[in-house]
Amino acid sequence: MTITNKEIKAEVIEELFLYSGETGQASFQKQMTEMIAIISRTFQEATAPYIGKQTKIVQDEIATLFKFPSETQNFNELLEEIAEPILKNSLQVSNEKSIAHLHCPPLIPSIAAELVISSFNQSLDSWDQSTAATYLEQEMIKWLTKKFGYTATSDGTFTSGGTQSNYTGLLLARDEFCYRKWGHDVKRDGLPSQFHKLRILCSEDAHFTVQKTAAQLGLGENAVIKVKVDEYHRMSPMHLKKQLIDLKERDLLPFALVGTCGTTDFGSIDPLVELATIAKEEELWFHVDAAYGGALILSESHNWKLEGIKAADSITVDFHKLFYQPISCGAFLVKNSRSFRFLNHHADYLNPFEDEGEGIPNLVNKSIVTSRRFDAFKLFLSLKTVGISLFSEMIDATFYLAQETANYLSQQPNIKVENKNPELNTVIFRFEPQNPSGDVCKLNRKIQQEMLYESKAAIAKTSVNGRTYLKFTMLNPRTKMKHIYEIVEEIQTLGWKWRKHK
């Protein structure tokens, strides 16, 4: 029998998709086995957070890959081709000395969950595209709202992270204010004539997405009023009140107050109880950005730091930080589920009005995006596998490590520690030799770069009062003081080596 070209291609196609048939099953298991093998091999061979290559070298190596074949390629051979330029050139975020950013090592159960999420490829916009997934996300949101102290009238949605969650909160705040004050429907009619008077208040150390959101909402970055912080980088209620008085005197209209539960650099938590009181008195929407600090709901020792968060009108929480989930994974929670009416749009092919009458839940009604991954599953599986107690222990261990590190750095010569008592698990410091002969800011930037390029450690740099500082972010519960000792020794060595750097 002669096999036609069409039949040959059909056989190949059968091997490319996961389905109930034996061909797809065998192909899936073979390719997953090969992929797991090369991932494991890469981790086994990686002894540092980064291989040390300069940016241009990595860029050139990636560029060589962009020659797509006209015919199918052997999967295992392809993996070998990409292993060096992609896998080995990647940051090893699970390495104990990868302590630069709010960039966590992912839990193995969450990695396994990613395989389920991709394999079943549910889309969380309509129920008929995400049958079981819809209900699991709803239950996960119920659990989260309860943990944060909300009541049964609250609701939420999973998001890509803090940027999307903060945007959603401030969008709802703007639309709620415009409707309450002028009966104006922004969703239907656009911005009101007095939109240029609208103002958002946040601390000087609040996340930049507050300004980014103001710009995207059509209010402009100048609509964001930055309130002074105290010596611990927390918003000052006294200066907040002064700003509110000033805004009223200038006939401006504050509509939202953003409190931060864990600033990016210092991990500072604004005085949420006091801010909630002021927000209520001034009829401001109180949004709490707990992208970083929200994980404290799992900590038996530190959850008291979230006091006041239940008074927020909306909350941002990220799971790809201290919940140890792969990027991206976050949630937006809102105190009153009716607030989601400002996002609601109906499409006959997706979420028709008839579905509501029949009790069919279409989660697109709660989100600013349409197609959405089943990210709730990886958090669910992680909590089920690890358990709350061990989560608490892991989080608390990183806080303890941060304090021990701050204590140790404070005793080191030529080291200045900016936050000697970390509120969460970041430590800010700089190499500052006595009588320096060069630019100390350039020196610290050089130290940060060389630590990465020499494969010593991945640490971050930031700016405090216009000066360059170094930053440790202790998310990895496997990082111990012995790793910190080694990193600090390298910093001291590089600092002295480059101390005359101009």
XYZ file of C-alpha atoms in Angstrom:
502
model
C 0.000 0.000 0.000
C 1.261 3.439 -0.915
C 1.277 5.980 1.934
C 0.410 9.464 0.729
C 2.073 12.653 1.910
C -1.172 13.678 3.603
C -1.266 10.434 5.601
C 2.345 10.906 6.708
C 1.615 14.423 7.939
C -1.497 13.219 9.725
C 0.606 10.682 11.626
C 3.082 13.396 12.637
C 0.269 15.669 13.737
C -1.052 12.927 16.022
C 2.280 13.060 17.878
C 2.077 16.813 18.438
C -1.024 16.948 20.632
C -2.027 15.479 23.979
C -5.301 13.596 23.670
C -6.822 10.224 24.586
C -5.113 8.218 21.867
C -1.996 6.093 22.386
C 0.120 8.081 19.928
C -0.426 11.381 21.707
C 0.020 9.768 25.121
C 3.317 8.155 24.161
C 4.661 11.333 22.590
C 3.670 13.392 25.629
C 5.339 11.048 28.100
C 8.499 10.816 25.994
C 8.899 14.573 25.569
C 8.103 15.315 29.211
C 10.697 12.746 30.291
C 13.293 14.342 28.012
C 12.422 17.831 29.222
C 12.583 16.845 32.901
C 15.964 15.225 32.293
C 17.513 18.322 30.769
C 16.005 20.617 33.415
C 17.378 18.406 36.172
C 20.770 18.263 34.484
C 20.899 22.049 34.220
C 20.095 22.448 37.913
C 22.672 19.824 38.868
C 25.403 21.588 36.901
C 24.527 25.100 38.078
C 26.691 26.035 41.053
C 25.984 29.781 40.993
C 22.974 32.055 40.467
C 24.295 33.083 37.049
C 26.833 31.695 34.626
C 28.545 35.084 34.430
C 28.303 35.965 30.741
C 28.093 39.607 29.672
C 24.849 40.871 28.120
C 26.074 41.018 24.503
C 27.325 37.434 24.589
C 23.939 36.134 25.762
C 22.137 38.272 23.188
C 24.277 36.888 20.367
C 23.810 33.283 21.516
C 20.035 33.698 21.568
C 20.071 35.284 18.106
C 21.711 32.174 16.620
C 18.632 30.108 17.519
C 16.263 31.975 15.212
C 16.402 29.744 12.185
C 13.132 27.824 12.032
C 13.158 24.548 10.067
C 10.627 23.781 7.382
C 10.300 20.205 8.636
C 9.745 18.790 12.118
C 12.788 18.469 14.357
C 13.679 15.793 16.886
C 12.590 17.134 20.273
C 15.517 15.773 22.274
C 18.024 17.163 19.765
C 16.272 20.523 19.997
C 16.568 20.493 23.785
C 20.306 19.951 23.493
C 20.482 22.859 21.052
C 18.770 25.288 23.438
C 20.318 24.035 26.680
C 23.368 26.307 26.590
C 21.920 29.581 25.237
C 18.623 29.485 27.147
C 18.699 27.182 30.163
C 22.309 27.628 31.257
C 22.202 31.369 30.568
C 19.120 31.802 32.752
C 19.171 33.162 36.284
C 19.068 30.286 38.763
C 16.470 31.764 41.112
C 16.501 28.699 43.358
C 20.197 29.098 44.135
C 20.827 30.040 47.770
C 22.848 33.087 46.675
C 20.162 34.465 44.373
C 18.942 37.191 46.733
C 18.462 40.222 44.498
C 14.781 40.817 43.898
C 11.283 39.801 44.971
C 11.816 36.804 42.719
C 11.194 33.547 44.523
C 12.290 29.946 44.062
C 9.143 28.097 42.951
C 7.823 25.149 44.912
C 8.000 21.793 43.155
C 4.214 21.245 43.593
C 3.620 24.577 41.852
C 5.927 23.562 39.001
C 3.958 20.326 38.655
C 0.750 22.360 38.714
C 2.023 24.425 35.787
C 2.109 21.236 33.742
C -1.536 20.564 34.587
C -2.488 24.170 33.801
C -0.820 24.033 30.391
C -2.010 20.512 29.573
C -5.692 21.230 30.176
C -5.412 24.851 28.970
C -8.573 26.136 30.630
C -9.561 29.749 29.954
C -11.077 31.472 32.965
C -13.253 33.956 31.081
C -16.361 31.826 30.637
C -17.657 28.765 32.457
C -17.921 26.683 29.290
C -14.148 27.101 28.815
C -13.184 26.406 32.425
C -15.833 24.223 34.035
C -14.143 22.862 37.169
C -11.480 25.595 37.103
C -14.114 28.299 37.532
C -15.370 26.831 40.787
C -11.886 26.149 42.137
C -10.888 29.781 41.578
C -14.095 30.964 43.250
C -13.407 28.788 46.294
C -9.781 29.926 46.391
C -10.954 33.552 46.375
C -13.407 32.808 49.202
C -10.577 31.320 51.252
C -8.333 34.318 50.598
C -10.963 36.919 51.436
C -11.691 35.145 54.707
C -7.969 34.999 55.564
C -7.710 38.752 55.018
C -10.682 39.392 57.289
C -13.279 40.185 54.649
C -16.939 39.164 54.919
C -19.200 37.134 52.637
C -19.998 40.244 50.553
C -16.414 40.374 49.255
C -15.028 38.912 46.056
C -11.926 38.831 43.910
C -10.114 37.517 40.892
C -6.736 36.048 40.085
C -4.395 38.400 38.235
C -0.959 38.427 36.650
C 0.404 40.255 39.696
C 0.646 43.564 41.501
C 0.538 45.807 38.447
C -2.791 44.406 37.240
C -4.228 44.257 40.755
C -3.281 47.845 41.608
C -4.689 48.998 38.286
C -7.973 47.217 38.943
C -8.292 48.705 42.421
C -7.708 52.279 41.298
C -9.969 51.889 38.266
C -12.823 50.783 40.524
C -11.993 53.601 42.943
C -12.171 56.210 40.182
C -15.432 54.914 38.747
C -17.029 54.547 42.187
C -16.131 58.135 43.081
C -17.391 59.598 39.802
C -20.681 57.743 40.104
C -21.166 58.651 43.758
C -20.267 62.343 43.373
C -21.753 63.208 39.989
C -23.844 60.186 38.976
C -21.377 59.872 36.120
C -20.802 56.493 34.440
C -17.166 56.484 33.303
C -17.512 53.087 31.642
C -20.285 54.399 29.428
C -19.495 58.095 29.015
C -15.754 58.423 29.546
C -14.028 60.786 31.941
C -16.113 63.571 33.524
C -15.370 67.229 32.809
C -13.666 67.656 36.188
C -11.366 64.647 35.809
C -8.296 66.928 35.991
C -9.107 67.545 39.677
C -9.004 63.878 40.686
C -6.138 62.898 42.974
C -4.646 59.652 44.374
C -2.554 59.653 47.542
C 0.239 57.206 48.357
C 3.567 57.243 50.169
C 6.869 58.369 48.685
C 7.943 54.731 48.710
C 4.785 53.296 47.130
C 5.180 51.126 44.044
C 5.624 52.956 40.734
C 2.505 51.250 39.373
C 0.381 53.816 41.219
C 1.710 56.515 38.891
C 1.604 54.158 35.930
C -2.048 53.404 36.655
C -2.921 57.096 36.994
C -1.473 57.663 33.526
C -3.367 54.705 32.054
C -6.622 55.872 33.656
C -6.317 59.181 31.833
C -5.603 61.179 34.992
C -1.887 61.673 34.407
C 1.056 60.940 36.676
C 0.677 64.345 38.318
C -2.630 63.161 39.773
C -0.603 61.099 42.254
C 0.228 62.945 45.475
C 3.195 61.442 47.305
C 3.004 61.632 51.079
C 6.172 61.854 53.156
C 7.408 58.792 55.015
C 8.932 58.518 58.477
C 12.397 57.217 59.356
C 11.156 53.659 58.850
C 9.841 54.480 55.355
C 6.194 54.235 56.414
C 3.617 56.778 55.341
C 3.210 59.594 57.855
C -0.467 60.046 58.869
C 0.333 63.601 59.953
C 1.657 64.538 56.515
C -1.265 62.715 54.911
C -3.701 64.941 56.784
C -1.730 68.019 55.732
C -1.872 66.932 52.111
C -5.624 66.389 52.297
C -6.140 69.878 53.750
C -3.968 71.343 51.000
C -5.885 69.507 48.279
C -9.211 70.793 49.570
C -7.897 74.349 49.732
C -6.902 74.050 46.074
C -10.345 72.698 45.162
C -8.907 69.327 44.147
C -10.673 65.994 44.603
C -8.833 63.150 46.353
C -10.673 59.888 45.716
C -8.231 57.102 46.647
C -5.618 56.365 49.279
C -3.055 53.627 48.634
C -1.440 52.017 51.658
C 1.563 49.782 51.130
C 2.079 46.534 53.006
C 5.688 45.818 52.139
C 7.533 48.428 50.080
C 9.819 47.010 47.410
C 13.070 48.215 48.954
C 12.562 48.339 52.711
C 9.579 46.020 53.133
C 7.944 48.792 55.136
C 4.296 48.518 56.138
C 2.281 51.711 56.311
C 0.180 52.292 59.477
C -2.892 50.605 58.018
C -5.198 51.177 60.999
C -4.605 54.929 60.993
C -4.823 55.156 57.219
C -8.109 53.239 57.217
C -9.553 55.688 59.749
C -8.497 58.696 57.682
C -9.820 57.127 54.488
C -13.205 56.528 56.107
C -13.391 60.080 57.481
C -12.467 61.573 54.108
C -14.589 59.128 52.075
C -11.574 57.845 50.166
C -11.313 54.439 48.559
C -8.652 52.649 50.627
C -6.555 50.290 48.523
C -3.781 48.254 50.166
C -0.928 47.073 47.987
C 0.097 43.903 49.826
C 1.804 42.329 46.826
C 4.856 41.700 48.994
C 3.542 41.613 52.561
C 0.278 39.796 51.900
C 1.954 36.454 52.601
C 1.948 37.404 56.284
C -1.550 35.916 56.458
C 0.253 32.556 56.577
C 2.775 33.553 59.254
C 1.957 32.664 62.844
C 4.627 35.053 64.148
C 4.131 38.073 61.893
C 0.471 38.132 60.806
C -0.239 40.838 63.410
C 1.544 43.262 61.086
C -1.496 43.092 58.792
C -3.737 44.716 61.395
C -6.076 47.129 59.658
C -5.958 45.486 56.253
C -9.512 44.164 56.576
C -10.727 47.781 56.470
C -9.379 48.182 52.932
C -11.827 48.556 50.073
C -9.493 46.469 47.935
C -6.292 44.476 48.342
C -3.447 43.420 46.070
C -1.618 40.192 46.916
C 1.061 38.406 44.895
C 1.740 34.699 45.076
C 4.942 34.759 43.013
C 6.826 36.262 45.948
C 6.507 34.752 49.445
C 3.928 32.156 48.416
C 6.655 30.595 46.229
C 4.635 30.351 43.023
C 6.007 30.545 39.467
C 5.510 33.877 37.740
C 2.903 35.059 37.201
C 0.341 34.610 39.936
C -1.525 37.198 41.983
C -4.981 38.201 43.150
C -7.147 41.263 43.509
C -9.639 41.240 46.383
C -12.484 43.688 46.877
C -14.580 44.272 49.996
C -17.867 44.776 48.145
C -18.521 42.478 45.194
C -20.855 45.114 43.676
C -17.784 47.143 42.783
C -17.143 44.727 39.928
C -20.147 46.200 38.111
C -17.780 48.847 36.731
C -15.931 46.120 34.803
C -18.932 44.213 33.531
C -19.390 43.963 29.751
C -21.523 41.393 27.954
C -20.786 39.604 24.698
C -23.408 37.255 23.267
C -20.778 34.664 22.350
C -19.034 34.708 25.747
C -21.060 35.862 28.749
C -24.642 36.562 27.641
C -27.160 37.995 30.092
C -29.075 34.716 29.994
C -26.194 32.933 31.734
C -26.621 35.083 34.831
C -30.265 34.136 35.090
C -29.337 30.474 34.881
C -26.641 30.789 37.549
C -23.747 30.169 35.168
C -20.620 31.957 36.450
C -18.505 33.709 33.821
C -15.458 35.140 35.579
C -14.701 37.600 32.786
C -17.192 39.833 34.626
C -14.590 40.370 37.372
C -11.457 40.943 35.339
C -9.912 43.605 33.127
C -8.618 40.815 30.859
C -10.515 38.161 28.938
C -8.471 34.991 28.441
C -6.957 33.976 31.765
C -4.873 31.022 32.972
C -5.952 28.607 35.692
C -3.342 30.038 38.094
C -5.499 29.392 41.148
C -4.663 25.709 40.762
C -0.953 26.088 41.502
C -1.625 28.018 44.710
C -4.277 25.454 45.674
C -1.959 22.500 45.052
C 0.898 24.170 46.930
C -1.213 24.898 50.001
C -2.569 21.347 49.944
C 0.888 19.804 49.596
C 2.959 22.008 51.897
C 0.392 22.867 54.559
C -0.096 26.179 56.353
C 2.276 25.411 59.237
C 5.276 24.753 57.013
C 4.474 27.827 54.910
C 4.547 29.826 58.138
C 7.888 28.311 59.144
C 9.447 29.075 55.755
C 8.294 32.688 55.779
C 9.378 33.217 59.380
C 12.796 31.711 58.606
C 13.423 34.346 55.929
C 12.484 37.124 58.365
C 14.865 35.728 60.952
C 17.615 35.479 58.335
C 17.101 39.120 57.339
C 17.473 40.288 60.937
C 20.554 38.124 61.476
C 22.032 39.492 58.258
C 21.367 43.088 59.296
C 23.044 42.390 62.639
C 26.058 40.826 60.944
C 26.443 43.611 58.375
C 26.238 46.234 61.118
C 29.370 44.722 62.653
C 31.370 44.767 59.418
C 33.940 47.453 58.613
C 33.151 49.741 55.679
C 29.504 48.651 55.614
C 26.626 51.028 56.312
C 23.244 49.391 56.984
C 20.206 51.524 56.234
C 17.564 49.329 57.912
C 19.048 47.613 60.959
C 15.669 46.154 61.943
C 14.023 44.878 58.743
C 10.234 44.862 58.846
C 10.006 42.022 56.344
C 13.011 40.320 54.761
C 15.011 42.876 52.786
C 18.264 44.445 53.961
C 19.580 47.698 52.456
C 23.266 48.577 52.858
C 26.289 49.915 51.015
C 30.035 49.474 50.937
C 31.328 52.771 52.273
C 35.087 52.843 52.948
C 36.573 55.525 55.134
C 38.180 58.352 53.159
C 37.147 56.945 49.757
C 39.230 58.043 46.793
C 36.497 57.444 44.239
C 32.756 57.735 43.669
C 31.111 55.512 46.312
C 27.877 55.226 44.305
C 29.777 54.027 41.234
C 31.726 51.691 43.487
C 28.549 50.030 44.770
C 27.120 49.731 41.259
C 30.374 48.084 40.200
C 30.212 45.663 43.133
C 26.670 44.631 42.219
C 27.598 44.045 38.571
C 30.818 42.183 39.293
C 29.128 39.896 41.823
C 26.846 38.722 39.006
C 29.449 38.591 36.233
C 31.925 36.727 38.431
C 29.176 34.225 39.389
C 29.505 35.068 43.087
C 25.899 36.029 43.862
C 22.848 37.803 42.504
C 22.264 40.909 44.632
C 20.341 44.064 43.821
C 21.107 47.755 43.778
C 18.755 50.605 44.613
C 18.812 54.286 45.492
C 18.227 55.885 48.899
C 18.165 59.681 49.002
C 19.992 59.782 45.687
C 22.738 57.399 46.781
C 23.368 53.909 45.452
C 22.863 51.077 47.931
C 22.998 47.305 47.727
C 20.060 45.094 48.620
C 19.553 41.547 49.839
C 16.049 40.119 49.397
C 15.678 36.998 51.531
C 12.905 34.966 49.924
C 14.628 31.595 49.776
C 14.118 29.581 52.993
C 17.128 27.470 51.975
C 19.489 30.445 52.193
C 21.487 30.292 55.437
C 23.916 32.577 57.235
C 26.848 30.610 55.810
C 25.802 31.831 52.356
C 25.535 35.398 53.644
C 29.028 35.201 55.154
C 30.438 34.131 51.787
C 28.580 36.853 49.896
C 29.668 39.592 52.291
C 33.273 38.417 52.074
C 33.118 38.748 48.283
C 31.585 42.221 48.596
C 34.412 43.289 50.888
C 36.991 41.886 48.474
C 35.469 43.609 45.451
C 34.959 46.811 47.420
C 38.645 47.069 48.221
C 39.596 46.015 44.709
C 37.476 48.746 43.117
C 37.573 51.375 45.876
C 39.504 53.791 43.641
C 36.982 53.356 40.846
C 36.172 56.770 39.364
